Structures are given as structure tokens and as C-alpha cells.
């Protein structure tokens, strides 16, 4: 008797994953392979060709401080999982020291300071009002004491 073939059809699935650390001229490499059964296996290949190209949202803006009326504005790649230049569209722009927007007070800090000032103002008004009431009560007590003293001395 003859041997019967175990598989009538073999299946190999290839998976390509993005690997930006490979040099552009470097060959793809097999990261790992898995034999699922006698007739099926998977092979994972790491290559730069599987990476997408960078879009505008993959870049962040870097503004240098204003020096001598000029500043450099560059778009720096913020996402490492895409193909594109590290620095894109670097331009020189005129500026003044007044429009240098490198420092902003966050809104939360401003609101906390404003709340603290309002609380101190309210406390100051409360203490002033209470002090005025105590002062009036003290004057009433001293005037009553003087009247009582006058009555006793008679």
C-alpha cells in the first residue's frame, strides 16, 4: 500500500511589521516564525517597508527663542513609527521679544491664585466686620462700667 499525503495544501501566512530602526538599505529580517500544524505556519518579518509615511500630525512644532529679530521654526518628528525626515520644513521667521510666546502661565495656576486672593479678601472683610462689632461691644461695656462706677461713688 502507498502512503497517503497528510496535507493536500500547505498554507504559510506572512505578517509584515514596521521596524524603523533598520537602515533604509538593510534587508528585512524574520523576527519569528510559528508552525501551527503540519500544513500551516506563520512567518513574521520586520521591515521598514511595512511602515507608513509620516503625516502632518506626526510632527511637532519647535520654535527657538527670538534672537536679533529672528527665530527658527522647525517641524520635528514626534512619532517614531512612520517613515519621514527627522526635521521637516525648517524656516526662519522675523519676530520681536514681545511676541515671544515660550512662557505661558497655565490657566489652572491663574485660577488657583485668583481663588486664593478672593478667599483672603473675604476673610479680611469678615475679620474687619467682626472687629468692628467687638469694638462697639467694648465701648458699650466701658461706658456701662463708667455709669455703674458713677452710681457707686454717689
Short mmCIF file of N, CA and C in Angstrom, two decimals:
data_model
loop_
_atom_site.label_atom_id
_atom_site.label_comp_id
_atom_site.label_asym_id
_atom_site.label_seq_id
_atom_site.Cartn_x
_atom_site.Cartn_y
_atom_site.Cartn_z
N UNK A 1 0.81 -1.18 0.00
CA UNK A 1 0.00 0.00 0.00
C UNK A 1 0.86 1.25 0.00
N UNK A 2 0.37 2.27 -0.67
CA UNK A 2 1.10 3.53 -0.74
C UNK A 2 0.78 4.43 0.45
N UNK A 3 1.62 5.43 0.64
CA UNK A 3 1.38 6.38 1.74
C UNK A 3 0.44 7.48 1.24
N UNK A 4 -0.44 7.86 2.09
CA UNK A 4 -1.36 8.94 1.73
C UNK A 4 -0.77 10.27 2.20
N UNK A 5 -0.87 11.29 1.41
CA UNK A 5 -0.32 12.58 1.83
C UNK A 5 -1.12 13.14 3.01
N UNK A 6 -0.41 13.71 3.95
CA UNK A 6 -1.04 14.29 5.13
C UNK A 6 -1.73 15.60 4.75
N UNK A 7 -1.09 16.38 3.93
CA UNK A 7 -1.66 17.68 3.54
C UNK A 7 -1.89 17.70 2.05
N UNK A 8 -3.01 18.22 1.69
CA UNK A 8 -3.26 18.43 0.27
C UNK A 8 -2.85 19.84 -0.13
N UNK A 9 -2.79 20.73 0.88
CA UNK A 9 -2.43 22.11 0.59
C UNK A 9 -1.74 22.70 1.82
N UNK A 10 -0.56 23.27 1.64
CA UNK A 10 0.15 23.94 2.74
C UNK A 10 -0.16 25.43 2.70
N UNK A 11 -0.26 26.03 3.89
CA UNK A 11 -0.56 27.46 4.00
C UNK A 11 0.53 28.12 4.84
N UNK A 12 1.12 29.17 4.28
CA UNK A 12 2.10 29.97 5.01
C UNK A 12 1.58 31.40 5.02
N UNK A 13 1.35 31.92 6.22
CA UNK A 13 0.89 33.31 6.35
C UNK A 13 2.09 34.19 6.67
N UNK A 14 2.24 35.27 5.92
CA UNK A 14 3.32 36.23 6.14
C UNK A 14 2.74 37.47 6.80
N UNK A 15 3.37 37.91 7.89
CA UNK A 15 2.99 39.15 8.58
C UNK A 15 4.17 40.09 8.54
N UNK A 16 3.94 41.30 8.05
CA UNK A 16 4.99 42.30 7.98
C UNK A 16 4.75 43.34 9.08
N UNK A 17 5.79 43.60 9.88
CA UNK A 17 5.68 44.60 10.95
C UNK A 17 6.66 45.73 10.69
N UNK A 18 6.26 46.91 11.11
CA UNK A 18 7.07 48.12 10.91
C UNK A 18 8.29 48.08 11.82
N UNK A 19 9.45 48.33 11.24
CA UNK A 19 10.69 48.40 12.02
C UNK A 19 11.49 49.59 11.50
N UNK A 20 11.35 50.73 12.19
CA UNK A 20 12.03 51.95 11.74
C UNK A 20 13.51 51.96 12.11
N UNK A 21 13.95 51.06 12.98
CA UNK A 21 15.34 51.03 13.40
C UNK A 21 16.26 50.44 12.33
N UNK A 22 15.70 49.77 11.35
CA UNK A 22 16.51 49.21 10.27
C UNK A 22 16.95 50.33 9.33
N UNK A 23 18.16 50.22 8.82
CA UNK A 23 18.65 51.20 7.85
C UNK A 23 17.86 51.04 6.55
N UNK A 24 17.73 52.12 5.76
CA UNK A 24 16.96 52.03 4.52
C UNK A 24 17.46 50.96 3.56
N UNK A 25 18.76 50.70 3.55
CA UNK A 25 19.30 49.70 2.62
C UNK A 25 19.44 48.32 3.26
N UNK A 26 19.03 48.18 4.52
CA UNK A 26 19.15 46.90 5.23
C UNK A 26 18.01 45.96 4.82
N UNK A 27 18.34 44.69 4.68
CA UNK A 27 17.35 43.69 4.29
C UNK A 27 16.36 43.43 5.42
N UNK A 28 15.12 43.07 5.07
CA UNK A 28 14.15 42.69 6.11
C UNK A 28 14.66 41.47 6.86
N UNK A 29 14.20 41.32 8.10
CA UNK A 29 14.63 40.14 8.87
C UNK A 29 13.40 39.45 9.44
N UNK A 30 13.52 38.15 9.57
CA UNK A 30 12.44 37.35 10.14
C UNK A 30 12.53 37.51 11.65
N UNK A 31 11.48 38.08 12.24
CA UNK A 31 11.51 38.26 13.69
C UNK A 31 11.16 36.96 14.40
N UNK A 32 10.20 36.21 13.88
CA UNK A 32 9.92 34.88 14.42
C UNK A 32 8.95 34.14 13.49
N UNK A 33 8.95 32.85 13.62
CA UNK A 33 8.05 32.00 12.84
C UNK A 33 7.36 31.00 13.76
N UNK A 34 6.15 30.62 13.39
CA UNK A 34 5.37 29.69 14.22
C UNK A 34 4.80 28.62 13.31
N UNK A 35 4.99 27.36 13.70
CA UNK A 35 4.37 26.25 12.99
C UNK A 35 3.06 25.96 13.70
N UNK A 36 1.95 26.19 13.00
CA UNK A 36 0.64 26.00 13.60
C UNK A 36 0.20 24.54 13.52
N UNK A 37 0.51 23.91 12.40
CA UNK A 37 0.18 22.49 12.21
C UNK A 37 1.11 21.97 11.12
N UNK A 38 0.89 20.72 10.69
CA UNK A 38 1.74 20.17 9.63
C UNK A 38 1.52 20.91 8.32
N UNK A 39 0.38 21.55 8.17
CA UNK A 39 0.05 22.19 6.90
C UNK A 39 -0.02 23.71 6.99
N UNK A 40 0.20 24.29 8.16
CA UNK A 40 0.04 25.74 8.30
C UNK A 40 1.15 26.30 9.19
N UNK A 41 1.66 27.47 8.80
CA UNK A 41 2.67 28.16 9.61
C UNK A 41 2.55 29.66 9.37
N UNK A 42 3.16 30.40 10.28
CA UNK A 42 3.19 31.87 10.19
C UNK A 42 4.63 32.32 10.23
N UNK A 43 4.92 33.36 9.49
CA UNK A 43 6.25 33.97 9.50
C UNK A 43 6.06 35.47 9.67
N UNK A 44 6.74 36.04 10.68
CA UNK A 44 6.68 37.48 10.95
C UNK A 44 7.98 38.11 10.47
N UNK A 45 7.85 39.11 9.61
CA UNK A 45 9.01 39.76 9.01
C UNK A 45 9.00 41.23 9.42
N UNK A 46 10.14 41.71 9.96
CA UNK A 46 10.29 43.11 10.34
C UNK A 46 11.00 43.83 9.19
N UNK A 47 10.39 44.92 8.74
CA UNK A 47 10.95 45.67 7.62
C UNK A 47 10.50 47.13 7.68
N UNK A 48 11.31 48.02 7.12
CA UNK A 48 10.92 49.44 7.04
C UNK A 48 9.80 49.63 6.03
N UNK A 49 9.69 48.74 5.08
CA UNK A 49 8.67 48.87 4.04
C UNK A 49 7.25 48.73 4.59
N UNK A 50 7.10 48.15 5.77
CA UNK A 50 5.77 47.99 6.36
C UNK A 50 5.32 49.26 7.09
N UNK A 51 6.22 50.21 7.26
CA UNK A 51 5.88 51.46 7.96
C UNK A 51 5.20 52.42 7.00
N UNK A 52 4.22 53.14 7.52
CA UNK A 52 3.57 54.17 6.72
C UNK A 52 4.40 55.44 6.71
N UNK A 53 4.09 56.32 5.79
CA UNK A 53 4.78 57.60 5.73
C UNK A 53 4.21 58.54 6.77
N UNK A 54 5.04 59.43 7.28
CA UNK A 54 4.60 60.38 8.30
C UNK A 54 3.61 61.38 7.71
N UNK A 55 2.61 61.72 8.51
CA UNK A 55 1.65 62.77 8.12
C UNK A 55 1.95 64.01 8.96
N UNK A 56 1.20 65.07 8.73
CA UNK A 56 1.41 66.32 9.46
C UNK A 56 1.24 66.13 10.97
N UNK A 57 0.34 65.23 11.36
CA UNK A 57 0.08 65.03 12.79
C UNK A 57 1.22 64.29 13.49
N UNK A 58 2.15 63.72 12.74
CA UNK A 58 3.30 63.02 13.32
C UNK A 58 4.45 63.96 13.66
N UNK A 59 4.28 65.25 13.38
CA UNK A 59 5.32 66.24 13.63
C UNK A 59 4.87 67.24 14.68
N UNK A 60 5.81 67.67 15.52
CA UNK A 60 5.56 68.72 16.50
C UNK A 60 6.32 69.96 16.09
N UNK A 61 5.88 71.12 16.56
CA UNK A 61 6.50 72.39 16.19
C UNK A 61 7.52 72.77 17.26
N UNK A 62 8.70 73.15 16.82
CA UNK A 62 9.75 73.63 17.71
C UNK A 62 10.10 75.06 17.31
N UNK A 63 9.87 76.00 18.23
CA UNK A 63 10.20 77.41 17.98
C UNK A 63 11.38 77.78 18.86
N UNK A 64 12.44 78.31 18.26
CA UNK A 64 13.57 78.77 19.05
C UNK A 64 13.24 80.17 19.59
N UNK A 65 13.93 80.60 20.65
CA UNK A 65 13.67 81.95 21.17
C UNK A 65 14.03 83.02 20.14
N UNK A 66 13.43 84.17 20.30
CA UNK A 66 13.66 85.29 19.40
C UNK A 66 15.03 85.89 19.70
N UNK A 67 15.94 85.89 18.70
CA UNK A 67 17.27 86.45 18.85
C UNK A 67 17.52 87.36 17.65
N UNK A 68 17.83 88.62 17.93
CA UNK A 68 18.11 89.61 16.88
C UNK A 68 16.97 89.70 15.87
N UNK A 69 15.74 89.60 16.33
CA UNK A 69 14.58 89.75 15.46
C UNK A 69 14.29 88.55 14.57
N UNK A 70 14.93 87.42 14.83
CA UNK A 70 14.70 86.21 14.02
C UNK A 70 14.50 85.01 14.94
N UNK A 71 13.72 84.05 14.48
CA UNK A 71 13.54 82.79 15.20
C UNK A 71 13.41 81.68 14.17
N UNK A 72 13.87 80.49 14.55
CA UNK A 72 13.80 79.32 13.68
C UNK A 72 12.58 78.49 14.09
N UNK A 73 11.75 78.13 13.11
CA UNK A 73 10.60 77.28 13.35
C UNK A 73 10.82 75.99 12.58
N UNK A 74 10.82 74.87 13.31
CA UNK A 74 11.06 73.57 12.69
C UNK A 74 9.94 72.61 13.07
N UNK A 75 9.70 71.67 12.17
CA UNK A 75 8.75 70.60 12.44
C UNK A 75 9.58 69.36 12.74
N UNK A 76 9.49 68.87 13.97
CA UNK A 76 10.29 67.75 14.44
C UNK A 76 9.41 66.50 14.51
N UNK A 77 9.92 65.39 14.01
CA UNK A 77 9.15 64.14 14.01
C UNK A 77 8.96 63.67 15.44
N UNK A 78 7.70 63.51 15.85
CA UNK A 78 7.37 63.08 17.21
C UNK A 78 6.99 61.60 17.26
N UNK A 79 6.63 61.03 16.13
CA UNK A 79 6.19 59.64 16.07
C UNK A 79 7.29 58.83 15.40
N UNK A 80 7.81 57.81 16.10
CA UNK A 80 8.90 57.02 15.52
C UNK A 80 8.40 55.86 14.65
N UNK A 81 7.09 55.64 14.61
CA UNK A 81 6.54 54.51 13.84
C UNK A 81 6.14 54.91 12.43
N UNK A 82 6.80 55.89 11.88
CA UNK A 82 6.49 56.28 10.50
C UNK A 82 7.78 56.65 9.78
N UNK A 83 7.71 56.62 8.47
CA UNK A 83 8.88 56.97 7.66
C UNK A 83 8.80 58.44 7.27
N UNK A 84 9.87 59.15 7.54
CA UNK A 84 9.93 60.57 7.18
C UNK A 84 11.18 61.19 7.77
N UNK A 85 11.46 62.41 7.35
CA UNK A 85 12.63 63.12 7.84
C UNK A 85 12.45 63.46 9.32
N UNK A 86 13.57 63.52 10.04
CA UNK A 86 13.52 63.88 11.45
C UNK A 86 13.11 65.34 11.62
N UNK A 87 13.65 66.21 10.78
CA UNK A 87 13.30 67.63 10.79
C UNK A 87 12.75 67.96 9.42
N UNK A 88 11.58 68.63 9.41
CA UNK A 88 10.93 68.94 8.14
C UNK A 88 10.57 70.42 8.12
N UNK A 89 10.78 71.06 7.00
CA UNK A 89 10.37 72.44 6.77
C UNK A 89 10.86 73.40 7.84
N UNK A 90 12.15 73.47 8.03
CA UNK A 90 12.72 74.43 8.96
C UNK A 90 12.76 75.80 8.29
N UNK A 91 12.16 76.82 8.93
CA UNK A 91 12.11 78.15 8.34
C UNK A 91 12.56 79.19 9.35
N UNK A 92 13.05 80.30 8.83
CA UNK A 92 13.47 81.43 9.65
C UNK A 92 12.38 82.48 9.57
N UNK A 93 11.92 82.97 10.73
CA UNK A 93 10.80 83.90 10.78
C UNK A 93 11.21 85.13 11.57
N UNK A 94 10.73 86.29 11.15
CA UNK A 94 11.01 87.50 11.91
C UNK A 94 10.11 87.53 13.14
N UNK A 95 10.62 88.15 14.22
CA UNK A 95 9.87 88.17 15.47
C UNK A 95 10.34 89.35 16.31
N UNK A 96 9.66 89.57 17.42
CA UNK A 96 10.10 90.55 18.40
C UNK A 96 10.07 89.87 19.77
N UNK A 97 10.78 90.45 20.72
CA UNK A 97 10.84 89.85 22.05
C UNK A 97 9.46 89.87 22.69
N UNK A 98 8.62 90.87 22.34
CA UNK A 98 7.28 90.98 22.93
C UNK A 98 6.38 89.82 22.53
N UNK A 99 6.52 89.32 21.31
CA UNK A 99 5.64 88.23 20.88
C UNK A 99 6.25 86.85 21.13
N UNK A 100 7.31 86.82 21.94
CA UNK A 100 7.92 85.53 22.29
C UNK A 100 6.98 84.79 23.21
N UNK A 101 6.38 83.71 22.73
CA UNK A 101 5.34 83.00 23.46
C UNK A 101 5.85 81.68 24.04
N UNK A 102 7.10 81.65 24.48
CA UNK A 102 7.63 80.41 25.05
C UNK A 102 7.15 80.19 26.47
N UNK A 103 6.71 81.26 27.16
CA UNK A 103 6.28 81.11 28.54
C UNK A 103 4.83 81.53 28.68
N UNK A 104 4.01 80.62 29.16
CA UNK A 104 2.61 80.90 29.43
C UNK A 104 2.29 80.44 30.84
N UNK A 105 1.52 81.26 31.55
CA UNK A 105 1.04 80.83 32.85
C UNK A 105 -0.17 79.95 32.59
N UNK A 106 -0.13 78.71 33.05
CA UNK A 106 -1.28 77.84 32.82
C UNK A 106 -2.54 78.40 33.47
N UNK A 107 -3.66 78.13 32.85
CA UNK A 107 -4.94 78.64 33.33
C UNK A 107 -5.23 78.14 34.73
N UNK A 108 -4.85 76.93 35.04
CA UNK A 108 -5.12 76.37 36.37
C UNK A 108 -4.37 77.16 37.44
N UNK A 109 -3.11 77.51 37.17
CA UNK A 109 -2.33 78.28 38.13
C UNK A 109 -2.98 79.64 38.34
N UNK A 110 -3.39 80.27 37.27
CA UNK A 110 -4.05 81.58 37.36
C UNK A 110 -5.33 81.48 38.20
N UNK A 111 -6.14 80.45 37.97
CA UNK A 111 -7.39 80.29 38.71
C UNK A 111 -7.14 80.00 40.19
N UNK A 112 -6.10 79.23 40.51
CA UNK A 112 -5.77 78.94 41.91
C UNK A 112 -5.34 80.22 42.62
N UNK A 113 -4.52 81.02 41.97
CA UNK A 113 -4.08 82.29 42.57
C UNK A 113 -5.26 83.22 42.76
N UNK A 114 -6.13 83.30 41.77
CA UNK A 114 -7.32 84.15 41.87
C UNK A 114 -8.22 83.69 43.02
N UNK A 115 -8.41 82.39 43.17
CA UNK A 115 -9.24 81.86 44.26
C UNK A 115 -8.61 82.18 45.61
N UNK A 116 -7.30 82.06 45.73
CA UNK A 116 -6.62 82.36 46.98
C UNK A 116 -6.77 83.84 47.34
N UNK A 117 -6.64 84.72 46.36
CA UNK A 117 -6.81 86.16 46.60
C UNK A 117 -8.24 86.45 47.04
N UNK A 118 -9.22 85.84 46.39
CA UNK A 118 -10.62 86.06 46.77
C UNK A 118 -10.90 85.56 48.18
N UNK A 119 -10.36 84.40 48.54
CA UNK A 119 -10.55 83.87 49.89
C UNK A 119 -9.93 84.80 50.93
N UNK A 120 -8.72 85.30 50.65
CA UNK A 120 -8.09 86.25 51.58
C UNK A 120 -8.88 87.54 51.70
N UNK A 121 -9.44 88.02 50.60
CA UNK A 121 -10.26 89.23 50.63
C UNK A 121 -11.52 89.02 51.47
N UNK A 122 -12.17 87.89 51.28
CA UNK A 122 -13.38 87.59 52.05
C UNK A 122 -13.06 87.46 53.54
N UNK A 123 -11.96 86.77 53.86
CA UNK A 123 -11.55 86.65 55.26
C UNK A 123 -11.23 88.02 55.87
N UNK A 124 -10.59 88.86 55.10
CA UNK A 124 -10.26 90.21 55.57
C UNK A 124 -11.54 90.99 55.88
N UNK A 125 -12.55 90.89 55.04
CA UNK A 125 -13.83 91.58 55.27
C UNK A 125 -14.52 91.02 56.51
N UNK A 126 -14.50 89.69 56.65
CA UNK A 126 -15.12 89.06 57.83
C UNK A 126 -14.43 89.52 59.11
N UNK A 127 -13.09 89.52 59.14
CA UNK A 127 -12.36 89.95 60.34
C UNK A 127 -12.59 91.43 60.63
N UNK A 128 -12.65 92.25 59.59
CA UNK A 128 -12.92 93.68 59.80
C UNK A 128 -14.31 93.88 60.41
N UNK A 129 -15.30 93.18 59.90
CA UNK A 129 -16.67 93.30 60.39
C UNK A 129 -16.75 92.83 61.85
N UNK A 130 -16.12 91.69 62.13
CA UNK A 130 -16.15 91.16 63.49
C UNK A 130 -15.40 92.09 64.44
N UNK A 131 -14.30 92.67 64.03
CA UNK A 131 -13.54 93.60 64.85
C UNK A 131 -14.38 94.84 65.16
N UNK A 132 -15.13 95.31 64.17
CA UNK A 132 -15.99 96.47 64.38
C UNK A 132 -17.07 96.16 65.42
N UNK A 133 -17.64 94.95 65.33
CA UNK A 133 -18.65 94.56 66.32
C UNK A 133 -18.05 94.47 67.72
N UNK A 134 -16.88 93.87 67.84
CA UNK A 134 -16.22 93.77 69.15
C UNK A 134 -15.88 95.14 69.71
N UNK A 135 -15.47 96.03 68.84
CA UNK A 135 -15.14 97.39 69.27
C UNK A 135 -16.37 98.09 69.84
N UNK A 136 -17.51 97.95 69.15
CA UNK A 136 -18.75 98.56 69.62
C UNK A 136 -19.17 97.96 70.96
N UNK A 137 -19.05 96.63 71.09
CA UNK A 137 -19.40 95.99 72.35
C UNK A 137 -18.47 96.45 73.48
N UNK A 138 -17.19 96.66 73.18
CA UNK A 138 -16.24 97.12 74.19
C UNK A 138 -16.59 98.52 74.66
N UNK A 139 -16.95 99.39 73.71
CA UNK A 139 -17.33 100.75 74.08
C UNK A 139 -18.58 100.75 74.94
N UNK A 140 -19.54 99.89 74.61
CA UNK A 140 -20.75 99.79 75.42
C UNK A 140 -20.42 99.31 76.82
N UNK A 141 -19.56 98.31 76.93
CA UNK A 141 -19.17 97.80 78.24
C UNK A 141 -18.44 98.85 79.06
N UNK A 142 -17.52 99.57 78.46
CA UNK A 142 -16.76 100.58 79.20
C UNK A 142 -17.67 101.73 79.61
N UNK A 143 -18.58 102.11 78.74
CA UNK A 143 -19.50 103.21 79.12
C UNK A 143 -20.44 102.77 80.23
N UNK A 144 -20.91 101.49 80.17
CA UNK A 144 -21.75 100.97 81.24
C UNK A 144 -20.96 100.87 82.54
N UNK A 145 -19.71 100.48 82.47
CA UNK A 145 -18.88 100.37 83.67
C UNK A 145 -18.67 101.74 84.29
N UNK A 146 -18.46 102.76 83.46
CA UNK A 146 -18.28 104.13 83.98
C UNK A 146 -19.56 104.61 84.65
N UNK A 147 -20.72 104.30 84.05
CA UNK A 147 -22.00 104.70 84.64
C UNK A 147 -22.21 104.00 85.97
N UNK A 148 -21.87 102.68 86.02
CA UNK A 148 -22.02 101.94 87.26
C UNK A 148 -21.07 102.47 88.33
N UNK A 149 -19.88 102.85 87.92
CA UNK A 149 -18.90 103.40 88.86
C UNK A 149 -19.38 104.74 89.41
N UNK A 150 -19.97 105.55 88.52
CA UNK A 150 -20.51 106.84 88.96
C UNK A 150 -21.64 106.63 89.96
N UNK A 151 -22.48 105.63 89.72
CA UNK A 151 -23.59 105.35 90.63
C UNK A 151 -23.07 104.89 92.00
N UNK A 152 -22.02 104.11 92.01
CA UNK A 152 -21.47 103.62 93.24
C UNK A 152 -20.78 104.72 94.05
N UNK A 153 -20.17 105.66 93.35
CA UNK A 153 -19.44 106.73 94.01
C UNK A 153 -20.39 107.78 94.59
N UNK A 154 -21.59 107.83 94.27
CA UNK A 154 -22.51 108.83 94.77
C UNK A 154 -22.94 108.55 96.13
#
